[in-house]
mmCIF file with all atom_site columns, C-alpha atoms in Angstrom:
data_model
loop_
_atom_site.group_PDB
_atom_site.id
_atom_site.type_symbol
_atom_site.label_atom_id
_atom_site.label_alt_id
_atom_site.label_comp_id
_atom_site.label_asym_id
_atom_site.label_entity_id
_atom_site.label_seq_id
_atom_site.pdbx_PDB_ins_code
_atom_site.Cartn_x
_atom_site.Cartn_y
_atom_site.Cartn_z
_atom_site.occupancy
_atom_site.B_iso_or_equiv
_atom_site.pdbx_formal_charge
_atom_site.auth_seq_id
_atom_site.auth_comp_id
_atom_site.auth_asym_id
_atom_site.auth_atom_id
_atom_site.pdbx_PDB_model_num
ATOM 1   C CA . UNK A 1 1   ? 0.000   0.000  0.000   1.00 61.00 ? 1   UNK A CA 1
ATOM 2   C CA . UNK A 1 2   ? 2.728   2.161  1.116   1.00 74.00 ? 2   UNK A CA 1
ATOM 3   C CA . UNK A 1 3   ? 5.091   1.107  -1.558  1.00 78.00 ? 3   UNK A CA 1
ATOM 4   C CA . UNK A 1 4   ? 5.998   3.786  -4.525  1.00 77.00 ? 4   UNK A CA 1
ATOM 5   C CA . UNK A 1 5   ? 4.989   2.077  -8.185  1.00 76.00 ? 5   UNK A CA 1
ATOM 6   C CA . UNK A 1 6   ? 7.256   3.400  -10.812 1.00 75.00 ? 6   UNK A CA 1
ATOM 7   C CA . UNK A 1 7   ? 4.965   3.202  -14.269 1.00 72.00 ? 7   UNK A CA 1
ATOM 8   C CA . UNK A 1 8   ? 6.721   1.237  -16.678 1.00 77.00 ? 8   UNK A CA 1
ATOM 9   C CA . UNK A 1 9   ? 6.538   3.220  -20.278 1.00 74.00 ? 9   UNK A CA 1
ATOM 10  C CA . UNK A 1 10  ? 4.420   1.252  -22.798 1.00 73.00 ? 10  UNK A CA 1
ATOM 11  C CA . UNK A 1 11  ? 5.920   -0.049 -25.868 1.00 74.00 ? 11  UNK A CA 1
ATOM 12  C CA . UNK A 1 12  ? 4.023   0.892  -29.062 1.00 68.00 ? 12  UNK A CA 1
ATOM 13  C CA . UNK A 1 13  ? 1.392   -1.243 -30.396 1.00 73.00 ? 13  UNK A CA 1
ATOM 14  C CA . UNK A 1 14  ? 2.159   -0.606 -34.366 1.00 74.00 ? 14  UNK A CA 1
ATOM 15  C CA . UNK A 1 15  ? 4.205   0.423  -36.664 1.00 73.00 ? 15  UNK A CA 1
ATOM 16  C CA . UNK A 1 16  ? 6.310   3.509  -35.567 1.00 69.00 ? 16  UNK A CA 1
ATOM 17  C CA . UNK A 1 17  ? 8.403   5.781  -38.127 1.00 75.00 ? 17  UNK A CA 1
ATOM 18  C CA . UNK A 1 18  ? 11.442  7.417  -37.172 1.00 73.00 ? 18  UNK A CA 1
ATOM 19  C CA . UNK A 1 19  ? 11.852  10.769 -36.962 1.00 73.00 ? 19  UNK A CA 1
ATOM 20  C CA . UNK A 1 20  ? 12.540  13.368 -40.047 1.00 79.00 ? 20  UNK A CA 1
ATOM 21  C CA . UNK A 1 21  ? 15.606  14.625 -40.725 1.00 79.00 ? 21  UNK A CA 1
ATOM 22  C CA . UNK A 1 22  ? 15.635  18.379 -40.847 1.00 78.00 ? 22  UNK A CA 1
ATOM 23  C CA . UNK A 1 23  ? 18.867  19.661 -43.162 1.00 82.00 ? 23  UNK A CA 1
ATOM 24  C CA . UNK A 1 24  ? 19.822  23.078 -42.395 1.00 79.00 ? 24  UNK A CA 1
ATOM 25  C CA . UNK A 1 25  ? 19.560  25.941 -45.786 1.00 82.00 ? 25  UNK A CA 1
ATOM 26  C CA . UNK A 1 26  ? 21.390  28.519 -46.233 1.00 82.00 ? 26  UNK A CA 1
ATOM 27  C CA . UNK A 1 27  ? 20.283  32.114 -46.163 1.00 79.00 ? 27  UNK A CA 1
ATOM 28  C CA . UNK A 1 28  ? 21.472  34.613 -48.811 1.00 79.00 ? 28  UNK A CA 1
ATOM 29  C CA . UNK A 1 29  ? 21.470  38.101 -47.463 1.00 79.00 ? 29  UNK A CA 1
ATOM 30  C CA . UNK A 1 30  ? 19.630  40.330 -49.479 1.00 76.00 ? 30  UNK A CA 1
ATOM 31  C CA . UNK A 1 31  ? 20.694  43.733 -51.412 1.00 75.00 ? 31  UNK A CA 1
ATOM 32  C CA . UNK A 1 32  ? 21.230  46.861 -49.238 1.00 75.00 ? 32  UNK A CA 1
ATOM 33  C CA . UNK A 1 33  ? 18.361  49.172 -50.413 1.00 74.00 ? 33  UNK A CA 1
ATOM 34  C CA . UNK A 1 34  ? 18.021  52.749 -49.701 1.00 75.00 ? 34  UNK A CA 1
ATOM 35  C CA . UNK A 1 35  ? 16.325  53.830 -46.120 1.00 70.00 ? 35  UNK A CA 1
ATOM 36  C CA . UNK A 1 36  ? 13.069  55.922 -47.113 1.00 70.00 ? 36  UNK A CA 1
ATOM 37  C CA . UNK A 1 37  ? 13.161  59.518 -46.276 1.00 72.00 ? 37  UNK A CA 1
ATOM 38  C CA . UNK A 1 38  ? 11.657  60.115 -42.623 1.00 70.00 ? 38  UNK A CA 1
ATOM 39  C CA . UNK A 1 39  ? 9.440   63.278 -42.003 1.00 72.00 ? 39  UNK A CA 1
ATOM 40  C CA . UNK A 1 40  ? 9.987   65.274 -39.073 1.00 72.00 ? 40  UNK A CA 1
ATOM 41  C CA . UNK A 1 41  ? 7.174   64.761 -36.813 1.00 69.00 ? 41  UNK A CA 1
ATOM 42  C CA . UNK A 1 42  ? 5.673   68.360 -36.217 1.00 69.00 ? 42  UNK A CA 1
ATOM 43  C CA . UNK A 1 43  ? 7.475   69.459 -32.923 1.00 74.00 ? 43  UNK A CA 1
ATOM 44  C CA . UNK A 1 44  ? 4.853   69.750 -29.690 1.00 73.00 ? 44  UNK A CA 1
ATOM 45  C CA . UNK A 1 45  ? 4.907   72.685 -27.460 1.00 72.00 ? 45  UNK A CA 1
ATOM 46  C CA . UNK A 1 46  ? 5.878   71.424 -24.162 1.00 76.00 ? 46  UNK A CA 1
ATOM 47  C CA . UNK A 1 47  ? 3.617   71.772 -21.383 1.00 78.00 ? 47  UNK A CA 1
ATOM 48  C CA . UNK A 1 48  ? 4.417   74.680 -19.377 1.00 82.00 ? 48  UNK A CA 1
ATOM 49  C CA . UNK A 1 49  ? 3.709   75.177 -15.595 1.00 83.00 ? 49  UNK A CA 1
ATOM 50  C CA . UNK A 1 50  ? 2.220   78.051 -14.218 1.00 90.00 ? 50  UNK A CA 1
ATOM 51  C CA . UNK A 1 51  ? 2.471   79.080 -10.888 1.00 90.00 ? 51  UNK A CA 1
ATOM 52  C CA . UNK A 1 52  ? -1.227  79.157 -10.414 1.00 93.00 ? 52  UNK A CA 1
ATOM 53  C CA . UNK A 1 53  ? -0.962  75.601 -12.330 1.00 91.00 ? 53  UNK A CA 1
ATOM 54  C CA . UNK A 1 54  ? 1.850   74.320 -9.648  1.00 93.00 ? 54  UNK A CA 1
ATOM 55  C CA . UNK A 1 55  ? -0.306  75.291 -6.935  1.00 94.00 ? 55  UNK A CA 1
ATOM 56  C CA . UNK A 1 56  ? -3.109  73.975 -8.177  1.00 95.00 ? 56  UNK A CA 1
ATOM 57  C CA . UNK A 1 57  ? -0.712  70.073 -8.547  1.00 94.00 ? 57  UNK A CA 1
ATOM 58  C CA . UNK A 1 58  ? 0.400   70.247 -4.999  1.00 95.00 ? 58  UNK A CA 1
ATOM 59  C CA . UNK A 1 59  ? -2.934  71.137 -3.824  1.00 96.00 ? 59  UNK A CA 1
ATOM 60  C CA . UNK A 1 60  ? -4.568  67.906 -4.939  1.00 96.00 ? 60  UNK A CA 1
ATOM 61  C CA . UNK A 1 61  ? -1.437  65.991 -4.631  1.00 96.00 ? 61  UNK A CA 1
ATOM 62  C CA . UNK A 1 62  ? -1.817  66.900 -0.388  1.00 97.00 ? 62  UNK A CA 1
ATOM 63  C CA . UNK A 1 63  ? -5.935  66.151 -0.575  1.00 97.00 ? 63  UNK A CA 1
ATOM 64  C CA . UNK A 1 64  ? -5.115  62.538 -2.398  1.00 97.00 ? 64  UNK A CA 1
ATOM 65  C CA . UNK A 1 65  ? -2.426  62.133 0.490   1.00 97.00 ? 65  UNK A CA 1
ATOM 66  C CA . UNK A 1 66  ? -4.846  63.394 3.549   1.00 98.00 ? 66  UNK A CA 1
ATOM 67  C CA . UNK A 1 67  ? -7.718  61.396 2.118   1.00 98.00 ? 67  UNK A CA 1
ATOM 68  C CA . UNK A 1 68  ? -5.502  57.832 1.859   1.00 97.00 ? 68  UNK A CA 1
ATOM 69  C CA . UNK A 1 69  ? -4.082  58.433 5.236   1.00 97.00 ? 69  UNK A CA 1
ATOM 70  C CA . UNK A 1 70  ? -7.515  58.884 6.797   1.00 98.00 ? 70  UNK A CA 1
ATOM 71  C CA . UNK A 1 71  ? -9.374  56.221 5.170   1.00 98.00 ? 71  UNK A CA 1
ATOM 72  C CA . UNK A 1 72  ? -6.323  53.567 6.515   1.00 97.00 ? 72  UNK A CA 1
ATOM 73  C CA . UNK A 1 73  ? -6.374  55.471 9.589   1.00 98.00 ? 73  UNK A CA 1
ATOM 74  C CA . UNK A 1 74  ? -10.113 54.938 9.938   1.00 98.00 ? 74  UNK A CA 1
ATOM 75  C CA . UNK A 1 75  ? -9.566  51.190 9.123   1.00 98.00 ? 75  UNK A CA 1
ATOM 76  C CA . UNK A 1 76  ? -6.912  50.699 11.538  1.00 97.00 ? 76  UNK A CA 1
ATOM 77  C CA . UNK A 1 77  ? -9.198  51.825 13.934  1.00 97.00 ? 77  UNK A CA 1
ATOM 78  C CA . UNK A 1 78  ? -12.129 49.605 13.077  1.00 97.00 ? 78  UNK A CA 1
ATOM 79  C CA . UNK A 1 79  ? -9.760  46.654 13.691  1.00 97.00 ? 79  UNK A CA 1
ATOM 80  C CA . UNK A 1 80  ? -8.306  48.009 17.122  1.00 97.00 ? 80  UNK A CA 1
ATOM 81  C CA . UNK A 1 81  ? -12.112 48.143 18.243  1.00 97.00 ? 81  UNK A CA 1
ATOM 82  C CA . UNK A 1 82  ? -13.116 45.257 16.700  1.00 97.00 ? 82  UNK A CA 1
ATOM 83  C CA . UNK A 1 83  ? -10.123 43.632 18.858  1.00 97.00 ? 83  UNK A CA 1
ATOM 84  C CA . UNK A 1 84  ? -10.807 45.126 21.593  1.00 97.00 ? 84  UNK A CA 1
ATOM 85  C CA . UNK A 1 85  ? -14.539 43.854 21.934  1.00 97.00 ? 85  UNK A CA 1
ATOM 86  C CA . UNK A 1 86  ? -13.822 40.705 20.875  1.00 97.00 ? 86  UNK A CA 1
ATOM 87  C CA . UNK A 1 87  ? -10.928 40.751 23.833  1.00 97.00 ? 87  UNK A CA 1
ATOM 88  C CA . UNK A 1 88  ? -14.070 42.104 26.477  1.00 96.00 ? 88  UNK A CA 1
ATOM 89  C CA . UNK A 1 89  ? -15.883 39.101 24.800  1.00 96.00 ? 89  UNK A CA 1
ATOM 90  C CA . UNK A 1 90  ? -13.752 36.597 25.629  1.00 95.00 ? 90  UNK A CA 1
ATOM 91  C CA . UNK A 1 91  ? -13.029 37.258 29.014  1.00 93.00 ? 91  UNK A CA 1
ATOM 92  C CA . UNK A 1 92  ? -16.813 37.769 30.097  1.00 92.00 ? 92  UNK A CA 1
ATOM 93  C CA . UNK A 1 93  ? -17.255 34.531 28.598  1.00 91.00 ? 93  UNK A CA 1
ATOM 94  C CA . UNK A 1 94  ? -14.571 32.736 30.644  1.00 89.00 ? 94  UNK A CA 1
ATOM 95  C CA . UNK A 1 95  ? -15.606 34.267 33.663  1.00 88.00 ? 95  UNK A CA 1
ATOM 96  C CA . UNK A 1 96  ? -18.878 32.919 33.069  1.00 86.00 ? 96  UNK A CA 1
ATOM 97  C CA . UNK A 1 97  ? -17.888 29.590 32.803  1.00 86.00 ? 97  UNK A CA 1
ATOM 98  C CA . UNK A 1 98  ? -15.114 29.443 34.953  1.00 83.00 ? 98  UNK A CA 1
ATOM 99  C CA . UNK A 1 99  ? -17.336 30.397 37.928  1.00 73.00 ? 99  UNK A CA 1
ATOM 100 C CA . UNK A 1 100 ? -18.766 27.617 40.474  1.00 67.00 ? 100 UNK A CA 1
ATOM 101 C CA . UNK A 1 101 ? -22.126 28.970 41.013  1.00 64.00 ? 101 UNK A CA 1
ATOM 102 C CA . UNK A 1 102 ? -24.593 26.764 42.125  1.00 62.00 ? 102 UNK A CA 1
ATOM 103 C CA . UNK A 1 103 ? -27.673 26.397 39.605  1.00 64.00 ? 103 UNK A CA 1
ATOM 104 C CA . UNK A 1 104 ? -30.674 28.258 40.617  1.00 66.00 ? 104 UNK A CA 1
ATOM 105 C CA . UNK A 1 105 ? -33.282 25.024 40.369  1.00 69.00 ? 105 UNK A CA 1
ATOM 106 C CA . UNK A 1 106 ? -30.743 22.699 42.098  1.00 67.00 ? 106 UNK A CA 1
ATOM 107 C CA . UNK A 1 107 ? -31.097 22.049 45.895  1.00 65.00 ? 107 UNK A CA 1
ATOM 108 C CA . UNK A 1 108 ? -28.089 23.531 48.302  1.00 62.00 ? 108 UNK A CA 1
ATOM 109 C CA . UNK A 1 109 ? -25.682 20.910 49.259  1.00 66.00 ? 109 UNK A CA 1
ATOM 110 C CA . UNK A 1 110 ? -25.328 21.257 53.300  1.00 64.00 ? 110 UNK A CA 1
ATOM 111 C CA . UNK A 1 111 ? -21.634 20.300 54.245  1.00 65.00 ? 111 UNK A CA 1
ATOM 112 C CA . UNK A 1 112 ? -21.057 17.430 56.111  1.00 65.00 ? 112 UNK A CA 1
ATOM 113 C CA . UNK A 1 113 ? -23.712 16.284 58.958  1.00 56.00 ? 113 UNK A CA 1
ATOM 114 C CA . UNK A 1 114 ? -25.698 19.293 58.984  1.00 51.00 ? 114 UNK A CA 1
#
């Protein structure tokens, strides 16, 4: 049951060909031929910042920042107090049933002879 079974591989059951032989061709290189002529693309004003326009970058680059930090700030914090109750949780529970209470429908026990 335990033992490890190595497959044996199966011999063919007809008639097998061997495989082709592939012979290797030669490759003439072609004649050099003139590059086409390449058109300057038009040239693209670059984008120039204004101070206004700077401003306006680091602005919303701070909100983005602010807004991430509070939303994992927030979420850190809804797993500290979801620890924390589950923590209150588990010790009311164990005091519960750790405590030797007698049950409210059971007679009193008297100690011994009285």
């Amino acid at each position: 049951m335990f033992r490890t079974n190595i497959p044996t591989m199966p011999q063919p059951t007809s008639l097998v060909t061997p495989p082709a032989v592939v012979e290797p061709t030669t490759i003439a290189p072609a004649a050099p031929t003139q590059p086409a002529a390449v058109t300057p693309a038009p040239a693209r004003p670059a984008v120039q910042l204004t101070p206004g326009t700077m401003l306006a970058l680091v602005g919303s680059g701070t909100a983005v920042v602010l807004v991430v930090g509070a939303v994992l700030v927030s979420m850190l914090l809804a797993v500290a107090i979801t620890a924390a109750s589950v923590a209150v949780c588990a010790v009311v529970m164990r005091s519960l049933l750790t405590k030797r209470r007698p049950h409210p429908l059971r007679p009193v026990r008297l100690a011994h002879g009285v």
